[in-house]
mmCIF file of C-alpha atoms in Angstrom:
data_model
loop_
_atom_site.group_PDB
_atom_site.id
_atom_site.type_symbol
_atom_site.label_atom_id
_atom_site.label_comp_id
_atom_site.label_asym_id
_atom_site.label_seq_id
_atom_site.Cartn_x
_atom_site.Cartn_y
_atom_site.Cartn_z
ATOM 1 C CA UNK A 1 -11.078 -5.531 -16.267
ATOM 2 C CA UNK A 2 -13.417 -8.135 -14.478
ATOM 3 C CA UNK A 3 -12.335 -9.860 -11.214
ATOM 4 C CA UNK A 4 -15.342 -11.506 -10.700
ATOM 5 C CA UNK A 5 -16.192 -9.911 -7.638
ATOM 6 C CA UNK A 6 -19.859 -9.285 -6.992
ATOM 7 C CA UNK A 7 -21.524 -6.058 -4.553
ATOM 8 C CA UNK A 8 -21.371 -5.312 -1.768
ATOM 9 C CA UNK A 9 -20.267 -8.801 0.284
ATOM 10 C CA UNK A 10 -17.664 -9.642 -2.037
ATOM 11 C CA UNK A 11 -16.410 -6.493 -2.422
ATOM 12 C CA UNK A 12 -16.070 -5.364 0.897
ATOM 13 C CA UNK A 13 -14.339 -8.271 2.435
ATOM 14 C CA UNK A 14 -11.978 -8.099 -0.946
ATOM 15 C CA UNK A 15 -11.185 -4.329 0.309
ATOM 16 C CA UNK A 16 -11.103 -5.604 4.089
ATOM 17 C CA UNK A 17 -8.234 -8.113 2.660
ATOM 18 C CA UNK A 18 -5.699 -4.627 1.883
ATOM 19 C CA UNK A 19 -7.693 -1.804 4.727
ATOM 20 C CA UNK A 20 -5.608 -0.653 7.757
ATOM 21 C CA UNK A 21 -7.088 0.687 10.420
ATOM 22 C CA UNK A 22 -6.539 4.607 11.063
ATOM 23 C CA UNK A 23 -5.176 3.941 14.992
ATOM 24 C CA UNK A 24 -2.137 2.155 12.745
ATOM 25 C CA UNK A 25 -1.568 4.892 10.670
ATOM 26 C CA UNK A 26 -2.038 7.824 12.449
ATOM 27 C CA UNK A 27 -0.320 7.990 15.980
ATOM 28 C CA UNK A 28 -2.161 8.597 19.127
ATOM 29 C CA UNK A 29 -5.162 7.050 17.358
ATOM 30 C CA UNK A 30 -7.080 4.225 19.234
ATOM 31 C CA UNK A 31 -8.943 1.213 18.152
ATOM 32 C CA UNK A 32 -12.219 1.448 19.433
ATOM 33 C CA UNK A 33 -11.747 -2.552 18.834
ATOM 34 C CA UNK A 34 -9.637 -5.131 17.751
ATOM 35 C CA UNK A 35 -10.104 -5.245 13.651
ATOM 36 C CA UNK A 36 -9.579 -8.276 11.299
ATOM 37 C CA UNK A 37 -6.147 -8.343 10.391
ATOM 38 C CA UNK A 38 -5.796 -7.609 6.444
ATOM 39 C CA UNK A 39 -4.291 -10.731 4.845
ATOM 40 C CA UNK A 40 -2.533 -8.370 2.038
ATOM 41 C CA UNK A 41 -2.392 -4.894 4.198
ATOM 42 C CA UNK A 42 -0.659 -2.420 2.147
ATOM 43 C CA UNK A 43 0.776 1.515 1.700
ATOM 44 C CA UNK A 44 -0.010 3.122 -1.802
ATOM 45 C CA UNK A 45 2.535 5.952 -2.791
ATOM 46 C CA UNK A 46 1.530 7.984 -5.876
ATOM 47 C CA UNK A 47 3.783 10.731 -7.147
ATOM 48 C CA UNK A 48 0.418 12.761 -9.474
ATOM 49 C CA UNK A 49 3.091 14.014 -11.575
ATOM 50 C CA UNK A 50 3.874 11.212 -13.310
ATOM 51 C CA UNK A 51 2.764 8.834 -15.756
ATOM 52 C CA UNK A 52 1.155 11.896 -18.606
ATOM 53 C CA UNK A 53 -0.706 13.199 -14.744
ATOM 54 C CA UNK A 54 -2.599 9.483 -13.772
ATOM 55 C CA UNK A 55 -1.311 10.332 -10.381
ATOM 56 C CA UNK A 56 -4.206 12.089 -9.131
ATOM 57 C CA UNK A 57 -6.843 10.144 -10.801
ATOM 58 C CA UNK A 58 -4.835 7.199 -9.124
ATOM 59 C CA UNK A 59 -5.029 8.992 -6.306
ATOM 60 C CA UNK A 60 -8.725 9.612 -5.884
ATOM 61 C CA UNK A 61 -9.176 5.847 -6.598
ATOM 62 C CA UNK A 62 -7.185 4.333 -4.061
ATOM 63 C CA UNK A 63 -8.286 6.985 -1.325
ATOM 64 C CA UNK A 64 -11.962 5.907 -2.485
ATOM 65 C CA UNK A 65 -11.273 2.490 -1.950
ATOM 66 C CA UNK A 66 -8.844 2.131 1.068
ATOM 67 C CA UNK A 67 -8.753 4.244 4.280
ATOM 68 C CA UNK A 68 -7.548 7.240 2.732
ATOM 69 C CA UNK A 69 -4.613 7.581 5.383
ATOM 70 C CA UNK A 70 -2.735 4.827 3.809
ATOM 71 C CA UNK A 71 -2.768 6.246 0.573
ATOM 72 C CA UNK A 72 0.201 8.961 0.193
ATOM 73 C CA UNK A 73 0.656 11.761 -2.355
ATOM 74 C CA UNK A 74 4.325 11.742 -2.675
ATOM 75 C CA UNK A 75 4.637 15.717 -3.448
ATOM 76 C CA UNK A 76 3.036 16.304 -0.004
ATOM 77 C CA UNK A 77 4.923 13.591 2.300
ATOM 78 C CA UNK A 78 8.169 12.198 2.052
ATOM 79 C CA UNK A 79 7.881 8.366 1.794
ATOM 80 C CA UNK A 80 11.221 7.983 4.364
ATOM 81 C CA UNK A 81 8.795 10.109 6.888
ATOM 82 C CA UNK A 82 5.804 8.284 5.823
ATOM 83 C CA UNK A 83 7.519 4.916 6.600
ATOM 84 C CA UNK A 84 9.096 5.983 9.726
ATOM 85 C CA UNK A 85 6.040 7.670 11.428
ATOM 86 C CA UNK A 86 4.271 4.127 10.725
ATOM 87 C CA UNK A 87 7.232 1.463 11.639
ATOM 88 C CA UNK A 88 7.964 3.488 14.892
ATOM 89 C CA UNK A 89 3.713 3.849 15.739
ATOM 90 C CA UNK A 90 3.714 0.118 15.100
ATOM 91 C CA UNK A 91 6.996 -0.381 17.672
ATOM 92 C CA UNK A 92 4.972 1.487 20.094
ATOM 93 C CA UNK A 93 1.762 -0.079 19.852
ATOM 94 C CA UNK A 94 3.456 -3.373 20.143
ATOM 95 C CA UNK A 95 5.516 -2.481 23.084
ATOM 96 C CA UNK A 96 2.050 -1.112 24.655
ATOM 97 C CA UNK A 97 0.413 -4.807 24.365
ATOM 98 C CA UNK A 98 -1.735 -4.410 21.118
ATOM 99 C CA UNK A 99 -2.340 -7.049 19.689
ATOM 100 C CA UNK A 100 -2.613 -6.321 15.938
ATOM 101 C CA UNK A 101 0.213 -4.693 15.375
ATOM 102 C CA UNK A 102 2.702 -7.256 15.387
ATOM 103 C CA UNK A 103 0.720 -8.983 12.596
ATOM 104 C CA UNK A 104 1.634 -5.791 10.609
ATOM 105 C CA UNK A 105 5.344 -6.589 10.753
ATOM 106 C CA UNK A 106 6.000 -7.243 7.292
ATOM 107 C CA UNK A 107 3.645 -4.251 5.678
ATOM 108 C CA UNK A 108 4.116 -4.369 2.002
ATOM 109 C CA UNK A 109 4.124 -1.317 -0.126
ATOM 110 C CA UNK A 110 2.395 -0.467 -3.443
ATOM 111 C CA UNK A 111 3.999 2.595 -5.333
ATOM 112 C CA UNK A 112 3.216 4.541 -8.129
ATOM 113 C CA UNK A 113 6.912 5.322 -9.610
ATOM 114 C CA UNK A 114 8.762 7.418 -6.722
ATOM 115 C CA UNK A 115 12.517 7.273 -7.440
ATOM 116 C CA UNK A 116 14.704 5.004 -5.487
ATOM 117 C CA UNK A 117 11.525 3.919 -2.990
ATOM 118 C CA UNK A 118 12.901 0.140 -2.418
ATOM 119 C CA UNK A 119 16.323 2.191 -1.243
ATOM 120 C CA UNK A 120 14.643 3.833 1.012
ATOM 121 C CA UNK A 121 12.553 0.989 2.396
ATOM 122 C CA UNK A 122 16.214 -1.122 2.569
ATOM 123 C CA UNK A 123 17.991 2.167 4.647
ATOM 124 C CA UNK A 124 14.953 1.401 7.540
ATOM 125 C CA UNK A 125 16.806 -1.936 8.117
ATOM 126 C CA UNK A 126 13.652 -3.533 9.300
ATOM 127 C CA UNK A 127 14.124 -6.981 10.597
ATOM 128 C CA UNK A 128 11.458 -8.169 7.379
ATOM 129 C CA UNK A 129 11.764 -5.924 4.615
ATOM 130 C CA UNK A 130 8.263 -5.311 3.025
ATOM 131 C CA UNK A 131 7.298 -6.504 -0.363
ATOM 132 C CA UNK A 132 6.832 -3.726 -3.107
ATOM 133 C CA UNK A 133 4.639 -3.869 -6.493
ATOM 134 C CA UNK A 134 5.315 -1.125 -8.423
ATOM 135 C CA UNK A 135 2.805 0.752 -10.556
ATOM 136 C CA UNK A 136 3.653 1.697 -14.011
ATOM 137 C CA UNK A 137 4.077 5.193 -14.431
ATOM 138 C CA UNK A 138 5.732 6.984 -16.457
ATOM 139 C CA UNK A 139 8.648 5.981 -19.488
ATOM 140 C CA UNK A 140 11.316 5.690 -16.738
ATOM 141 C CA UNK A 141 9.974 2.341 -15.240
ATOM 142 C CA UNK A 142 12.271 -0.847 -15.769
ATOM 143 C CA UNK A 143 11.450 -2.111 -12.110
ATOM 144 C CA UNK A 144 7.875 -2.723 -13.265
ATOM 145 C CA UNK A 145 8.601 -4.475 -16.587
ATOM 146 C CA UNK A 146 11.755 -6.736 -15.230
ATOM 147 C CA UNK A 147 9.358 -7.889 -12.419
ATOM 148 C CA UNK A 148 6.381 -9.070 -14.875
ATOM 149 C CA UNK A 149 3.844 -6.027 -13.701
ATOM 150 C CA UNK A 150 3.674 -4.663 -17.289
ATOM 151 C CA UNK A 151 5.332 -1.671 -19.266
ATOM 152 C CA UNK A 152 2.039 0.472 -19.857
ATOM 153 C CA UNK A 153 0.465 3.064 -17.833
ATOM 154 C CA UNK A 154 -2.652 1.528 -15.597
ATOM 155 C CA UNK A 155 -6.553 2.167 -15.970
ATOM 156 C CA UNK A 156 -7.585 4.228 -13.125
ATOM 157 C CA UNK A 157 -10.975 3.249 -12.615
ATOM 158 C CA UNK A 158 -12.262 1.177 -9.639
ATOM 159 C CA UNK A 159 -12.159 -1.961 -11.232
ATOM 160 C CA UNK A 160 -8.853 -1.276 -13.052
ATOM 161 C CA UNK A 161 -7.478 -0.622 -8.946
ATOM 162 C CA UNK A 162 -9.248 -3.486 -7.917
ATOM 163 C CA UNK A 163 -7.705 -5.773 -10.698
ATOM 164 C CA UNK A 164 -4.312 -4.545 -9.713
ATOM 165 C CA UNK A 165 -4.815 -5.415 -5.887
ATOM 166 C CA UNK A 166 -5.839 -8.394 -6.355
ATOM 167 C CA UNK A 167 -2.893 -8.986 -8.635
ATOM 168 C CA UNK A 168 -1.043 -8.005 -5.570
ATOM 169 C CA UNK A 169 -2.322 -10.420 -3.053
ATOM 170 C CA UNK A 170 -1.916 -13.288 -5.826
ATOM 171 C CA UNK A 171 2.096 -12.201 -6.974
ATOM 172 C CA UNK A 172 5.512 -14.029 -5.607
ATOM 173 C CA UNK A 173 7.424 -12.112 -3.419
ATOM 174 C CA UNK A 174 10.984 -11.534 -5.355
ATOM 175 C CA UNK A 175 14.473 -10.917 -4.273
ATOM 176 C CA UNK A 176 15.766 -7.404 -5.149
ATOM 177 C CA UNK A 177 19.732 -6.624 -5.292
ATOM 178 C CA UNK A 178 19.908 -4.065 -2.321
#
């Protein structure tokens, strides 16, 4: 798939438009300085199992794309912990005076099929529930084809990833029955 995107200028400010910066994800981390905040910052959660074993090939795309700390394999992290470590680092970043994390508030989500994800994200009770766009993996994925993002298992090459990102940045946020 072609988004018209041309190396390396384009490219990397596309990328810089979804990139969080490690000192977000990782508590205790520092920011050595204050970084551009992403206009479409986002979480990728990728169960390899599914989807005839895309997962890992998903996987090794996103983390070679994005900062590879805000890509998570779902068989090694629990998305609940995932999402808590993050929302409370943010809380205490904020309460410490940064100044980019507040702009992180409303952190959507990409995931790659893991079961009952948009309860979980709901049972945080954040004041701004994140967006989701769901990946479609797998033969079990309604969620995906109800909301328009296809019924077929993605490409997992770079510009198959890049495609669906920028898909992401471009789609309307809609209401989901909680």
């Amino acid at each position: 798939m072609e988004i018209g995107l041309a190396l390396p200028d384009d490219f990397e400010n596309f990328i810089a438009k979804f990139y969080i910066p490690t000192y977000i994800l990782v508590p205790g981390g520092r920011a050595d300085r204050l970084p551009d905040v992403p206009e479409s910052p986002i979480l990728v959660f990728i169960n390899s199992k599914s989807g005839g074993q895309l997962g890992d090939q998903l996987l090794f795309t996103y983390r070679s794309l994005l900062n590879k700390n805000q890509v998570f394999e779902l068989g090694e992290e629990a998305p609940d912990k995932v999402l808590h470590r993050i929302f409370l680092n943010l809380e205490r970043l904020k309460q410490n005076g940064d100044q980019f994390a507040p702009k992180l508030e409303k952190l959507p989500e990409e995931m790659a099929q893991p079961p009952g994800f948009s309860g979980l994200v709901s049972d945080l009770k954040l004041s701004q529930p994140p967006p989701i766009a769901t990946v479609p993996l797998g033969t079990g994925n309604n969620l995906p084809f109800a909301f328009g993002w296809g019924k077929r298992n993605p490409e997992t090459d770079c510009d198959s990833v890049l495609a669906f990102l920028d898909q992401v940045s471009k789609a309307r946020e809609m209401a989901m029955d909680s």
